[in-house]
Coordinates of C-alpha atoms and ligand atoms in Angstrom, one line a residue:
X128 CA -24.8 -7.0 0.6
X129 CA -21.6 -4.8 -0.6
X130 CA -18.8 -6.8 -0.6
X131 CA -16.1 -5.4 2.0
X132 CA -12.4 -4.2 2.2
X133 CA -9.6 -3.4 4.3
X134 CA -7.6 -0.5 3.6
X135 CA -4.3 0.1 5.4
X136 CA -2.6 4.3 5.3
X137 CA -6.5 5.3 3.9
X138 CA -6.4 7.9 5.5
X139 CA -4.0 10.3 3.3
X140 CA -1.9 10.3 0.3
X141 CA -2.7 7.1 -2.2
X142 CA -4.9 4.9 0.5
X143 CA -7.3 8.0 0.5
X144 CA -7.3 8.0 -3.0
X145 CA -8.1 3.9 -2.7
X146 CA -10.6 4.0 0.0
X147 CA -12.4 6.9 -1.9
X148 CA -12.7 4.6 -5.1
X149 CA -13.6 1.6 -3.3
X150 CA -16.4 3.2 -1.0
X151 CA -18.3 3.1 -4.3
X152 CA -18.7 -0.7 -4.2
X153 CA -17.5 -1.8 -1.1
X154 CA -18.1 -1.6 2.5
X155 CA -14.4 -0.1 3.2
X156 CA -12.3 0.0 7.0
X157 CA -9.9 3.0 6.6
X158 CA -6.8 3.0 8.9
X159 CA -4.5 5.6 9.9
X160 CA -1.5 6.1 12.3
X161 CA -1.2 9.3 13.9
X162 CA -3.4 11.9 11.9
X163 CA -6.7 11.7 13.2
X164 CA -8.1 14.7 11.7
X165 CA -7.4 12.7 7.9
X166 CA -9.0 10.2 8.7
X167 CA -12.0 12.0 10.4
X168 CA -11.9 13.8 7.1
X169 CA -12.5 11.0 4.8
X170 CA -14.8 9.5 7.0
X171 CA -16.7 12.7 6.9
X172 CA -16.2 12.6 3.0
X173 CA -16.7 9.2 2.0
X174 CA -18.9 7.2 4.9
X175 CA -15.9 4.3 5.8
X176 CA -14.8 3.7 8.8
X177 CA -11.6 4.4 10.1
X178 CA -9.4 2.6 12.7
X179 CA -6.2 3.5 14.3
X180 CA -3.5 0.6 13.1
X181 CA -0.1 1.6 13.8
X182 CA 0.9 -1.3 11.4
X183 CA 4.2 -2.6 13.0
X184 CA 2.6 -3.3 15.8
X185 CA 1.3 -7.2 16.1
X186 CA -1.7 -5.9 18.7
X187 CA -2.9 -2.9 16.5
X188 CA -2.8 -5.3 13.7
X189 CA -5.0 -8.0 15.6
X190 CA -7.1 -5.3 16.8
X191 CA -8.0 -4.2 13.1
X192 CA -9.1 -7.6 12.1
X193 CA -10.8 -8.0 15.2
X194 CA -12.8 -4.5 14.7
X195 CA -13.7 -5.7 10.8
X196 CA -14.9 -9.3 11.6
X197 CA -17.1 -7.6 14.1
X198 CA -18.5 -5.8 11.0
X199 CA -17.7 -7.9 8.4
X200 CA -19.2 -11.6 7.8
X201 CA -16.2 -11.9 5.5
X202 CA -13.0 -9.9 3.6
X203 CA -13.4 -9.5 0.5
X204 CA -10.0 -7.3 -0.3
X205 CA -7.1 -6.5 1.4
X206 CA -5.2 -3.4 0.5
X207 CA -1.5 -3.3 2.0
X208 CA -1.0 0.5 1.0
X209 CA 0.3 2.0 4.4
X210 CA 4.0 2.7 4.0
X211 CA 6.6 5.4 5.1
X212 CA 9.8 6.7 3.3
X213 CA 12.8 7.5 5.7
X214 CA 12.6 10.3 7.8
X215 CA 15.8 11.4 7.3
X216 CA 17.6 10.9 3.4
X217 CA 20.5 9.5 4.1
X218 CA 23.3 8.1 2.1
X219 CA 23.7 4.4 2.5
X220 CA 27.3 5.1 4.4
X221 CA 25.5 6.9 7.1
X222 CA 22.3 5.6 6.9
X223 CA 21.2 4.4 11.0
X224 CA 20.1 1.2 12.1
X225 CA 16.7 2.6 13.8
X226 CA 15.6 3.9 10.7
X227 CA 16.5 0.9 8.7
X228 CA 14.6 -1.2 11.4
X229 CA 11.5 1.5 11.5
X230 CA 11.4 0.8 7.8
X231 CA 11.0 -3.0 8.1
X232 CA 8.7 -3.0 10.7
X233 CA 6.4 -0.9 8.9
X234 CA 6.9 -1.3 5.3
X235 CA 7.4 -5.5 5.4
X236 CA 7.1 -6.8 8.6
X237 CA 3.6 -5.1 8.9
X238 CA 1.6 -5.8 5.6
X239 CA 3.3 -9.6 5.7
X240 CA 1.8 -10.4 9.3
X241 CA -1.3 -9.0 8.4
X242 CA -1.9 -10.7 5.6
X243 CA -1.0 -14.0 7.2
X244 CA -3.9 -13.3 9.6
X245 CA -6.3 -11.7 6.8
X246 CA -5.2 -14.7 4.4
X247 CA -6.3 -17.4 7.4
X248 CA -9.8 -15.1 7.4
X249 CA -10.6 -15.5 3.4
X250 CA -9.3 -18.7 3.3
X251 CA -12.5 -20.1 5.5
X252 CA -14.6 -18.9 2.4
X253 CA -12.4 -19.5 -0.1
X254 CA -12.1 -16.6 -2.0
X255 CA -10.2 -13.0 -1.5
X256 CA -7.9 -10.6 -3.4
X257 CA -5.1 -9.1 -1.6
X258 CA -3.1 -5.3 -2.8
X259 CA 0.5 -5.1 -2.2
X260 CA 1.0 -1.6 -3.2
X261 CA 5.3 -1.7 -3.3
X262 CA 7.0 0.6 -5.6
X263 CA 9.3 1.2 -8.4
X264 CA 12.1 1.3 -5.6
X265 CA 11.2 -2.5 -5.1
X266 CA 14.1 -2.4 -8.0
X267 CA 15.4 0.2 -8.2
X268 CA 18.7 1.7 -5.9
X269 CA 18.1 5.0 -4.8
X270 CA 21.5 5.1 -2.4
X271 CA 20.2 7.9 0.1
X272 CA 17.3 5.8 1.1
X273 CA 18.7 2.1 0.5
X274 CA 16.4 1.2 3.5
X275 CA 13.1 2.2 1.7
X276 CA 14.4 0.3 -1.6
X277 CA 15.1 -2.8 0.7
X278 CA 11.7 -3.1 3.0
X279 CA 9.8 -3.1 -0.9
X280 CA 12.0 -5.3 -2.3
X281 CA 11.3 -7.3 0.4
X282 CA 7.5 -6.9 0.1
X283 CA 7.7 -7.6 -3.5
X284 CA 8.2 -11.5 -2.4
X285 CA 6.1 -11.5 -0.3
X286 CA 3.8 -11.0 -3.0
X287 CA 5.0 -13.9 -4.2
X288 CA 5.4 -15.9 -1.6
X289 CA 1.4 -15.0 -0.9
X290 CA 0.2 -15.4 -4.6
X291 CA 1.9 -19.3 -4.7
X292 CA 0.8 -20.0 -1.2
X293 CA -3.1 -18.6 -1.4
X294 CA -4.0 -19.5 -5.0
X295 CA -4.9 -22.9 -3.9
X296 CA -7.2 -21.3 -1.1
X297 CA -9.1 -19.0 -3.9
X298 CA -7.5 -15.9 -2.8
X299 CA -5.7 -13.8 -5.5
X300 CA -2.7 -11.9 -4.5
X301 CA -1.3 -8.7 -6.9
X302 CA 1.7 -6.0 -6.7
X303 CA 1.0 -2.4 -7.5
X304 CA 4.1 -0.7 -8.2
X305 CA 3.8 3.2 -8.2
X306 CA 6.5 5.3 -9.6
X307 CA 6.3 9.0 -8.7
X308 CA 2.5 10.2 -7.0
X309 CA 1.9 13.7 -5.5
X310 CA 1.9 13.0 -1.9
X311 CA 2.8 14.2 1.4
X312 CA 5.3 11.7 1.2
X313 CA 7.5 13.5 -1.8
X314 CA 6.3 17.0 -0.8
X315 CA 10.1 17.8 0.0
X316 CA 11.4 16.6 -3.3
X317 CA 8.3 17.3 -5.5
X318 CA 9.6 20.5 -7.2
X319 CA 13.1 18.0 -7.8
X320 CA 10.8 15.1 -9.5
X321 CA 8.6 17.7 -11.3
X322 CA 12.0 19.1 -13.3
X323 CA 13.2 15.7 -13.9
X324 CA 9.6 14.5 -15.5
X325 CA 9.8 17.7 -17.8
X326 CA 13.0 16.8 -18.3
X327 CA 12.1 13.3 -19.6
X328 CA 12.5 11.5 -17.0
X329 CA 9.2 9.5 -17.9
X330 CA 7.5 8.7 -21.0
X331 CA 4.2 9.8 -20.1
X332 CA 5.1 13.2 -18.6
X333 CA 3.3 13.8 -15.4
X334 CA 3.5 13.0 -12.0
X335 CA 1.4 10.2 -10.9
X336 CA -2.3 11.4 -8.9
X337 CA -3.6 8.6 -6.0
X338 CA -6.3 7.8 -8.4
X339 CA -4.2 6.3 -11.0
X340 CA -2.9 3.6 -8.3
X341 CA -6.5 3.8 -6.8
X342 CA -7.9 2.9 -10.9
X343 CA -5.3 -0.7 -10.3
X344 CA -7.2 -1.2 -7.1
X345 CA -10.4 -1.1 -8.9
X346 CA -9.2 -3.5 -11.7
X347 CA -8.7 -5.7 -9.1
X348 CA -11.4 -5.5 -6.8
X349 CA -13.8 -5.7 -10.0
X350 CA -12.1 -9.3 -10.1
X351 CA -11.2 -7.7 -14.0
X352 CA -7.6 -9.5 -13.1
X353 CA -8.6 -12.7 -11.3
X354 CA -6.5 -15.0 -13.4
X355 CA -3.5 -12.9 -13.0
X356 CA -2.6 -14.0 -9.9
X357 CA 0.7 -12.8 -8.7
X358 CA 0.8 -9.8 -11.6
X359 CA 2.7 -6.9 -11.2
X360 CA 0.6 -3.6 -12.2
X361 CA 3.6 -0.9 -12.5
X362 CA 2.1 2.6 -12.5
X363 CA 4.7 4.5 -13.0
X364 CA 3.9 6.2 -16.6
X365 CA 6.6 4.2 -18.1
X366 CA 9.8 4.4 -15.3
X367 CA 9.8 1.1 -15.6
X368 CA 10.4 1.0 -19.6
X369 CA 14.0 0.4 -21.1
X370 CA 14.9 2.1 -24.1
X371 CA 18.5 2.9 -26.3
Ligands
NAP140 N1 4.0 8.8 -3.1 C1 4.8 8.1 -3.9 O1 5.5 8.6 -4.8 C2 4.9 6.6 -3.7 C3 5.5 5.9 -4.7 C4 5.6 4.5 -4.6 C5 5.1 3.8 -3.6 N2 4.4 4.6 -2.6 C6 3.9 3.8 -1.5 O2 2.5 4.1 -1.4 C7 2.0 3.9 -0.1 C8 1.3 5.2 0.4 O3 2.2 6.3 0.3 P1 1.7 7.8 0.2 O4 2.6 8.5 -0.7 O5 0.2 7.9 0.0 O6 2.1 8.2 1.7 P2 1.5 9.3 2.7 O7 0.8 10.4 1.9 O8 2.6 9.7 3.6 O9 0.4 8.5 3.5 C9 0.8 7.4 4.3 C10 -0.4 6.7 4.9 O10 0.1 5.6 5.6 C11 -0.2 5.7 7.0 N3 1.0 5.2 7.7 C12 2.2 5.6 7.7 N4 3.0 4.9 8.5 C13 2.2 4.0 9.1 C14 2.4 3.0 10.1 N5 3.6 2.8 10.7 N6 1.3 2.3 10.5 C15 0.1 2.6 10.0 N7 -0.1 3.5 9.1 C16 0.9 4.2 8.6 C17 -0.4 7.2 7.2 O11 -1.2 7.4 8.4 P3 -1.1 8.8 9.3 O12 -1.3 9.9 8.3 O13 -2.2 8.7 10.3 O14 0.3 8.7 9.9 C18 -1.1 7.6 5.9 O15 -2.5 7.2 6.0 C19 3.3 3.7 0.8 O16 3.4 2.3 1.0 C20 4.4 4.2 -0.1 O17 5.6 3.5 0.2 C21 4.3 5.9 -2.6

């Protein structure tokens, strides 16, 4: 039997990218939020399922795990990857309070619940990996969307808080940092980003693709990385180097 995943936002953007990778080995449960026709796209396309999660909400999230230990004996991998950036830039002295709370709910509060409840799951068989996919924005101030640096910040200990708590349990628990990837997400700034990359902005010059985040998922779910525990896998074609 294949083993099995979860992956959360597979729908578009870099979950597709994951999903699409993983249906090669694994029995895979896509979710998506409000674009149906993605989702019924990669189903099409790849043979997963798919599942309607909106993933701040503690029901959607306890119907997801419901709908996959209905198909799944157990959960073999966890991929947090559904995320949204502001929907408004803002600078952080007019930034509002409902986007800073839509960004916690879905960016933190989200993948941390569900992987309490998915963690409880693997732990009866006493194995598991779990995908955090963050950001470089986990550490890095970008001051006209604070709230999206903050909510992966945030989910950047819960990494850590999961890979201490779980490793006793079997269950191995990574961060996957991307730096810049052609998505929907940066569509409105992608032109922006692709002058500062020319510009030198990175060392390896290119914007990231999904597949290079969805070639860390692999890594993982090949178990390539099981003694790594709590690693951080930046893939950000060197943002994350210093130099003088
Ligand atoms: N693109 C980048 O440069 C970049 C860099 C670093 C980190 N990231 C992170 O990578 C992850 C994926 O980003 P992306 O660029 O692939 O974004 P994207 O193209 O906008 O895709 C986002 C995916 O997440 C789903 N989603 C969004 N909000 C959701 C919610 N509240 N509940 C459930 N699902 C939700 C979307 O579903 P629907 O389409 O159905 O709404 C979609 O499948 C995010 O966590 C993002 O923060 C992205």
């Amino acid at each position: 039997m294949k083993p099995t995943a979860i992956v959360t936002g597979g729908s578009r953007g870099i979950g597709r990218a994951i999903a699409t990778e993983l249906v090669k080995t694994h029995r895979v449960i896509a979710t998506w939020r409000g674009r149906k026709d993605a989702a019924d796209s990669l189903r099409e396309e790849t043979g997963c399922e798919i599942f309607q999660c909106e993933i701040a909400s503690r029901e959607d999230r306890a119907a997801l795990l419901a709908f996959a230990r209905q198909r799944f004996e157990k959960l073999d991998l966890l991929v947090n990857n559904a995320g949204m950036a502001p929907r408004e830039r803002r600078d952080l002295l007019e930034a509002s309070e409902e986007s800073f709370d839509e960004l916690m709910a879905t960016n933190l509060k989200g993948p941390h619940f569900l992987t309490q409840q998915a963690a409880r799951w693997m732990a009866a068989s006493g194995d598991g990996r779990i995908a955090f996919v963050t950001s470089i924005s986990s550490y890095t101030a970008s001051v006209n969307r604070g709230e999206y640096c903050i909510s992966k910040a945030g989910l950047s200990m819960s990494v850590a808080l999961y890979a201490q708590r779980l490793a006793e349990a079997g269950i191995k628990v990574f961060e996957i940092r991307p730096g810049i990837i052609r998505t929907d997400m940066i569509a409105k700034v992608e032109k922006a980003y692709d002058e500062k990359i020319a510009a030198g902005l990175l060392p390896q010059r290119r914007m990231g693709e999904g597949i290079d985040v969805a070639k860390a998922v692999r890594a993982i779910a090949d178990g390539l990385l099981d003694y790594s525990t709590g690693q951080i896998l930046n893939v950000d074609g060197g943002f994350s180097l210093r130099s003088l």
